[in-house]
mmCIF file of C-alpha atoms in Angstrom:
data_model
loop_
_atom_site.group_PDB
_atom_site.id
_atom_site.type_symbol
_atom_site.label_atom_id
_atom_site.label_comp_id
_atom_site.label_asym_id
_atom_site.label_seq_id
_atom_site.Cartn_x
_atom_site.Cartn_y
_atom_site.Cartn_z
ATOM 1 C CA UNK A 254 86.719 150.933 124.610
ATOM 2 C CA UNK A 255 83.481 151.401 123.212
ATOM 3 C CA UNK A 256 79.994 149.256 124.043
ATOM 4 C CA UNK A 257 79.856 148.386 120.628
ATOM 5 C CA UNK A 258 80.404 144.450 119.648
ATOM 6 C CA UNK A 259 80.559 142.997 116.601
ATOM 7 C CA UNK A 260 80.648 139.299 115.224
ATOM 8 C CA UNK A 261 82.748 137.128 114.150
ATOM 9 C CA UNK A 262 86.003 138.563 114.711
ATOM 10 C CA UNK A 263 87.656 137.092 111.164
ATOM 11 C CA UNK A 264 85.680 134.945 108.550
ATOM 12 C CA UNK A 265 87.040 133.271 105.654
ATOM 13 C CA UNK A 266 84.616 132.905 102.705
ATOM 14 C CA UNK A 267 84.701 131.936 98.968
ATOM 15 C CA UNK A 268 83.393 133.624 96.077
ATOM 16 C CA UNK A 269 79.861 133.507 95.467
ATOM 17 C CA UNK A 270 78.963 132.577 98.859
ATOM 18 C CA UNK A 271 76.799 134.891 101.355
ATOM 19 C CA UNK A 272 77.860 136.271 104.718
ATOM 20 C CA UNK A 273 76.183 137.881 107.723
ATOM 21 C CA UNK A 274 78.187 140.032 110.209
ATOM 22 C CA UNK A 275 76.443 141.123 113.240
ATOM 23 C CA UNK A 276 77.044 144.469 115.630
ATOM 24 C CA UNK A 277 75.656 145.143 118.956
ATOM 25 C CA UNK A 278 75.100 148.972 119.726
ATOM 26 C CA UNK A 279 76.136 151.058 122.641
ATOM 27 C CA UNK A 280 73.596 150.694 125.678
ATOM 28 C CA UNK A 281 70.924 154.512 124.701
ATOM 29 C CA UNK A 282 72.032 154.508 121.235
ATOM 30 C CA UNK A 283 69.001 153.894 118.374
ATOM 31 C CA UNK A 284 71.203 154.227 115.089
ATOM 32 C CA UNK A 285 73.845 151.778 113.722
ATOM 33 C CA UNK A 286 75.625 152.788 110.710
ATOM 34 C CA UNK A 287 77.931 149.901 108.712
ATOM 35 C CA UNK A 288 81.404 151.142 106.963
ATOM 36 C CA UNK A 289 83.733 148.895 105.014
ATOM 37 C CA UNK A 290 87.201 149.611 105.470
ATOM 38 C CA UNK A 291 89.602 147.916 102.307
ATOM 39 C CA UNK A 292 93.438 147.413 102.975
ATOM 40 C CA UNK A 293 94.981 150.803 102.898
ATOM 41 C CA UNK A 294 92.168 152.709 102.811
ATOM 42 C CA UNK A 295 89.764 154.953 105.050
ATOM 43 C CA UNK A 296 86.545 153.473 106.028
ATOM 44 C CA UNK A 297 83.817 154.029 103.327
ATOM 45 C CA UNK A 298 80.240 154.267 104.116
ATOM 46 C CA UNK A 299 77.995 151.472 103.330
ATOM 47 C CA UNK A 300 74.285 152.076 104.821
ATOM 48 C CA UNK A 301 72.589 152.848 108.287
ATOM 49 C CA UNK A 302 69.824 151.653 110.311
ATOM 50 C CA UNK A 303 67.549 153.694 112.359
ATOM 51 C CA UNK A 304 63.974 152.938 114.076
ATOM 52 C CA UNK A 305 64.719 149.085 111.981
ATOM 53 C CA UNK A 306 64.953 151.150 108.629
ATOM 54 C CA UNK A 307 67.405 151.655 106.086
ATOM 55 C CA UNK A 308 68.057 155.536 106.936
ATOM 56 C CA UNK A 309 70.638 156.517 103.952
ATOM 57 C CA UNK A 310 72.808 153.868 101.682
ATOM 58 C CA UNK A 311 76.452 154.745 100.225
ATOM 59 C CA UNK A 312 77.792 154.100 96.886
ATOM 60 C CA UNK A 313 77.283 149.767 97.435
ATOM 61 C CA UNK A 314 75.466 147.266 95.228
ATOM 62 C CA UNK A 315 71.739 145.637 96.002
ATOM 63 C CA UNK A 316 73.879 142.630 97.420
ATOM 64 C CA UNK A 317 74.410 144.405 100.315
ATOM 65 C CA UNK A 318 71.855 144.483 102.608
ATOM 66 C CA UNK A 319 70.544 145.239 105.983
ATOM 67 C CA UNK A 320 68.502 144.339 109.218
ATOM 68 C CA UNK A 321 68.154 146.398 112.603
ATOM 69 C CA UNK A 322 65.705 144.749 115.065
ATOM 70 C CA UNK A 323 63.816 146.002 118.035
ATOM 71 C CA UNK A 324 66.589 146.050 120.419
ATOM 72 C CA UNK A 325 69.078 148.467 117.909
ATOM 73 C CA UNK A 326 70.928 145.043 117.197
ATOM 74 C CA UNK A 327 71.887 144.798 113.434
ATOM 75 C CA UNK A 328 72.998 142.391 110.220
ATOM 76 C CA UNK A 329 74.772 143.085 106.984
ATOM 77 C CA UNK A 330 73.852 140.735 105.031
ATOM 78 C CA UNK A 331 76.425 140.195 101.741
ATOM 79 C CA UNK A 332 75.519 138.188 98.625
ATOM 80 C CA UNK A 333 77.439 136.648 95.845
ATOM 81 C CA UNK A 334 80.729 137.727 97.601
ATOM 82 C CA UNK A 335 83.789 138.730 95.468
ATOM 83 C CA UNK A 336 87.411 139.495 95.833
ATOM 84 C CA UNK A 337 86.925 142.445 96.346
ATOM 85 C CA UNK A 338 85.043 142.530 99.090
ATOM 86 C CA UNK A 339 87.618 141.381 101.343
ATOM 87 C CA UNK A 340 88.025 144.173 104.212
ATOM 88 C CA UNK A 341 87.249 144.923 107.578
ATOM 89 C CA UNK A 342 83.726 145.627 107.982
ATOM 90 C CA UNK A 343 83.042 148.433 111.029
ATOM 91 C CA UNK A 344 79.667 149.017 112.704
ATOM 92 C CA UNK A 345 79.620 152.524 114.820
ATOM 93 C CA UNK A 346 76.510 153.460 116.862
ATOM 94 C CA UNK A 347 75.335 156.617 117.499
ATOM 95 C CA UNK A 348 72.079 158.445 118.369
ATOM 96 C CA UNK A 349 70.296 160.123 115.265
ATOM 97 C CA UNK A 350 69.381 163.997 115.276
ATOM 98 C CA UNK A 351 71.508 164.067 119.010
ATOM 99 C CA UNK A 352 75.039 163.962 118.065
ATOM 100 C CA UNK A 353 76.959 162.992 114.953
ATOM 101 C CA UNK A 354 79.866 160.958 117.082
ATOM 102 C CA UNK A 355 80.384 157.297 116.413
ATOM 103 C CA UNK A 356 80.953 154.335 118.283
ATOM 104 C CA UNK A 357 82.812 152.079 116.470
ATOM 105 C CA UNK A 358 82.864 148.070 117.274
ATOM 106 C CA UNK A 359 86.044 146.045 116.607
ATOM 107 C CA UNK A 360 85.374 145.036 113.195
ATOM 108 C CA UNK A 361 84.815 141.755 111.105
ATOM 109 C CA UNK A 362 87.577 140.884 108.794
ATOM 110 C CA UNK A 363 85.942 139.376 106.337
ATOM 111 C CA UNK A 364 88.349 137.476 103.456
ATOM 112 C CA UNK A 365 87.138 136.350 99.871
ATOM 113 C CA UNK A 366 89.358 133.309 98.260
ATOM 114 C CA UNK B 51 79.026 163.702 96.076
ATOM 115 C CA UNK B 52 80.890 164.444 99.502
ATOM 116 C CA UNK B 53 83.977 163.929 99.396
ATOM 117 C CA UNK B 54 86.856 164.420 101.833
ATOM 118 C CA UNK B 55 90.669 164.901 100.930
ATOM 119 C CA UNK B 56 93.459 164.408 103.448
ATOM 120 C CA UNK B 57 96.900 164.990 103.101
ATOM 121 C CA UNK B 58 100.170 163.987 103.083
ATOM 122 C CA UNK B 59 99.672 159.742 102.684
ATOM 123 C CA UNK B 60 103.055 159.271 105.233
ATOM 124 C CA UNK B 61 104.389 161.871 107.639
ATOM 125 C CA UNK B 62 107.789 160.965 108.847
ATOM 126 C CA UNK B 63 109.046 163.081 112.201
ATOM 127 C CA UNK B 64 111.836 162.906 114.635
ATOM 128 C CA UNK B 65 110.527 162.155 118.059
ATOM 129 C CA UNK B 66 109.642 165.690 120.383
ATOM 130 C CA UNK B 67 108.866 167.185 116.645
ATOM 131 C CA UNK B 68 105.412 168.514 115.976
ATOM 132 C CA UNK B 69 103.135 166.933 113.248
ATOM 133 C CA UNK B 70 100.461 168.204 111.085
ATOM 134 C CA UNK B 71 98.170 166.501 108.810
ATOM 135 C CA UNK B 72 95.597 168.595 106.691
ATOM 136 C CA UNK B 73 92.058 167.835 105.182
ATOM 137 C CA UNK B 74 89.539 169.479 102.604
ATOM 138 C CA UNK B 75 85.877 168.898 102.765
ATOM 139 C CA UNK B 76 83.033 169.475 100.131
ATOM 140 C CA UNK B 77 79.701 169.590 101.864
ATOM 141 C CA UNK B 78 79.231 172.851 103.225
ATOM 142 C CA UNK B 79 76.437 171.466 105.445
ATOM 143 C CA UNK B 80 78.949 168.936 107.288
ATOM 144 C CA UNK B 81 79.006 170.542 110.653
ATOM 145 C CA UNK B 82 81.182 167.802 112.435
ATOM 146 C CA UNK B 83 84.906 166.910 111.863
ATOM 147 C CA UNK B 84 86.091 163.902 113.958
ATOM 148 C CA UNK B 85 90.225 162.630 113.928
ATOM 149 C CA UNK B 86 90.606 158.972 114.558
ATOM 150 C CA UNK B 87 93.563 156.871 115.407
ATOM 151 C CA UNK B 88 93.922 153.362 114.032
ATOM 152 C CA UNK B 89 96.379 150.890 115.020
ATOM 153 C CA UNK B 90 97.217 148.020 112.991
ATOM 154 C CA UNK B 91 93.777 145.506 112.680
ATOM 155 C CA UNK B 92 92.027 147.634 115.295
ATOM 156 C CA UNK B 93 89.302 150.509 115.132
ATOM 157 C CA UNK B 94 89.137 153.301 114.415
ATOM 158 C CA UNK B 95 89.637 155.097 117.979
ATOM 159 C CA UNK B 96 88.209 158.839 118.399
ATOM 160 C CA UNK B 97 91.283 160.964 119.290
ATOM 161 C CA UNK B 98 89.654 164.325 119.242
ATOM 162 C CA UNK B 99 86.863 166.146 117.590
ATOM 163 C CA UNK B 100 85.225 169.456 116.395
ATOM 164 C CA UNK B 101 82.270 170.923 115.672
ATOM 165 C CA UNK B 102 81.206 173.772 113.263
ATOM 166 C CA UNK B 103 80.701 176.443 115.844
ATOM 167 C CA UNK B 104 83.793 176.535 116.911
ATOM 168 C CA UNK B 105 87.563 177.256 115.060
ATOM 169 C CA UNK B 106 89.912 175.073 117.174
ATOM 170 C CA UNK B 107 89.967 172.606 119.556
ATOM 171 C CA UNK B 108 93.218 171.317 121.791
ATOM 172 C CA UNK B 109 93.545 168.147 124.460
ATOM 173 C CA UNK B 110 97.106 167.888 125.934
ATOM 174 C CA UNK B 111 99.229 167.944 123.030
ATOM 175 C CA UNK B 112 96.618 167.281 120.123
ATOM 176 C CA UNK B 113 94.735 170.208 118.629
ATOM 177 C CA UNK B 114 92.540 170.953 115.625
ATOM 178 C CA UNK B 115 91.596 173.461 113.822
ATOM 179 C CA UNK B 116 88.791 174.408 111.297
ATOM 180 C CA UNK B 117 88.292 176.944 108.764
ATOM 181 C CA UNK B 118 84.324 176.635 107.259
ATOM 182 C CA UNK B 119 84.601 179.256 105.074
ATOM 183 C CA UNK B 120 88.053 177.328 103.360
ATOM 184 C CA UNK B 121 86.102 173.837 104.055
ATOM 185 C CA UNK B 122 89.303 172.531 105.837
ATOM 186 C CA UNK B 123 90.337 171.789 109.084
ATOM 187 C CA UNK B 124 93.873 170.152 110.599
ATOM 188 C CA UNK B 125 95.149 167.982 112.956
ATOM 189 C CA UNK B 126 98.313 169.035 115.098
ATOM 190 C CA UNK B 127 100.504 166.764 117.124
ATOM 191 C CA UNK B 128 103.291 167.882 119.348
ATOM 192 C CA UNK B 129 105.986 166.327 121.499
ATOM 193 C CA UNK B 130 105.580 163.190 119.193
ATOM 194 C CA UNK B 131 106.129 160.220 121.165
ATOM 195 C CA UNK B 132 107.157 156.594 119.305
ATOM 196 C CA UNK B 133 103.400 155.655 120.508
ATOM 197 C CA UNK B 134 101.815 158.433 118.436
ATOM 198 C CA UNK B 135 102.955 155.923 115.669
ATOM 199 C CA UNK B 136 99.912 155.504 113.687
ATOM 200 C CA UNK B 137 97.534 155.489 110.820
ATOM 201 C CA UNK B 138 95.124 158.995 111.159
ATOM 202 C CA UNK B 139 92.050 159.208 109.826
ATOM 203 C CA UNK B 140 89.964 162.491 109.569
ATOM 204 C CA UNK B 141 86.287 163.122 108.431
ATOM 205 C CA UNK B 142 83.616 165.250 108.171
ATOM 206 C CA UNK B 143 79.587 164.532 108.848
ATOM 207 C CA UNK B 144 77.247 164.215 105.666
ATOM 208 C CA UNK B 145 74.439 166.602 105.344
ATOM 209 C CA UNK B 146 72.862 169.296 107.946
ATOM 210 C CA UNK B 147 72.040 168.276 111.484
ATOM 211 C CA UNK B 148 73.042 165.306 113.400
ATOM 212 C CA UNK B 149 72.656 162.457 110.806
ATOM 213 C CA UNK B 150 75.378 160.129 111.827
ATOM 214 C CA UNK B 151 77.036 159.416 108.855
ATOM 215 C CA UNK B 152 80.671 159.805 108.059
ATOM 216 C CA UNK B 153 82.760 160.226 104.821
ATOM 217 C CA UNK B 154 86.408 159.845 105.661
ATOM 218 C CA UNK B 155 89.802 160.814 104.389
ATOM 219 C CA UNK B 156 92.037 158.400 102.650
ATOM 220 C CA UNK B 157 94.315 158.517 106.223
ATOM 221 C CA UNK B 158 97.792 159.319 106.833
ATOM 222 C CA UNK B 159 100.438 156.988 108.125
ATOM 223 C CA UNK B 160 102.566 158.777 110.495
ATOM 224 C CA UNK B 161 106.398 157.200 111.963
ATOM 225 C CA UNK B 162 107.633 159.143 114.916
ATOM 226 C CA UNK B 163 111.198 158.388 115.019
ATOM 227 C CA UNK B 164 112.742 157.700 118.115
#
């Protein structure tokens, strides 16, 4: 098992609503990167955080959004949920320019009814 | 944009056969290839791993192998075991150096047969 933690475990959440999911990085690590992983599917890319700045964004919309604070801690912040974004949502930390290997937390499974 | 290929979708074997999954890659700066394991509602878990200086790669019964020039590296299983039972994941770093971002295949369910 990694150090990584993430919370909550599930949510349930209706359209339109907002959600936060939050990830605590491995103990040395300074970079957490956020992936969404749909049903079926490998886990896509969303952003990452590094030095509590948005270091690189996938292919998401504006409504997804990011925090890191000081202690490499972070948020993804989702607004005006839809259907489709129903997944599990990963956080993996890592350390930037040192090595490309992830940590990866348990996930959020997030549903939109 | 990057963009990572994996193949086949579902790998069916008899247990004690060998399996091998294959992926493509597009950005010729990705310079690390990582294979995860995933288990049904669980993470992604790092089986094994290889970087861009060297061609292959084995723990115990799980190897991989990478051709840079092709832009494609495998996964090889052998002695399947029930437990290897899985959905496999591989995926290949995004841009030069150690940026610590990952595009990833569209996975491979594998049944091992007992």
């Amino acid at each position: 098992e990694t150090g990584v933690t993430q919370s909550p475990t599930h949510l349930i959440k209706t359209r339109g609503q907002q959600v936060t999911l939050r990830c605590s990085s491995q103990s040395g690590h300074n970079t957490v990167s956020w992936y969404q992983q749909a049903l079926g599917q490998g886990p896509q890319f969303i952003f990452q955080y590094y030095r509590e700045e948005e270091n690189g964004r996938g292919n998401f919309p504006p409504r997804f959004s990011g925090l890191q604070f000081p202690n490499y801690s972070s948020e993804l912040n989702v607004n005006a949920l839809e259907l489709d974004d129903s997944a599990l949502y990963l956080c993996a930390s890592s350390v930037l320019h040192e090595d490309n290997e992830q940590y990866f937390g348990p996930g959020t499974r997030l549903t939109v009814t | 944009g990057e963009n990572v290929e994996q193949h086949p979708s579902t790998l069916s074997v008899q247990e004690g056969d060998s399996a091998v999954i294959k992926c493509t890659y597009s950005d010729s700066a990705s310079n690390y290839f990582p294979w995860y394991k995933q288990e049904l509602g669980k993470r992604p878990q790092l089986i094994i791993d290889i970087r861009s200086n060297v061609g292959e790669k084995k723990d115990q019964r799980i190897a991989v192998t990478l051709n840079k020039t092709a832009k494609h590296f495998s996964l090889h299983i052998t002695e399947t075991q029930p437990e290897d039972s899985a959905v496999y994941f591989c995926a290949a770093s995004v841009g030069s150096g150690n940026t610590g971002k990952l595009i990833f295949g569209q996975g491979t369910t594998l049944q091992v047969k007992p």
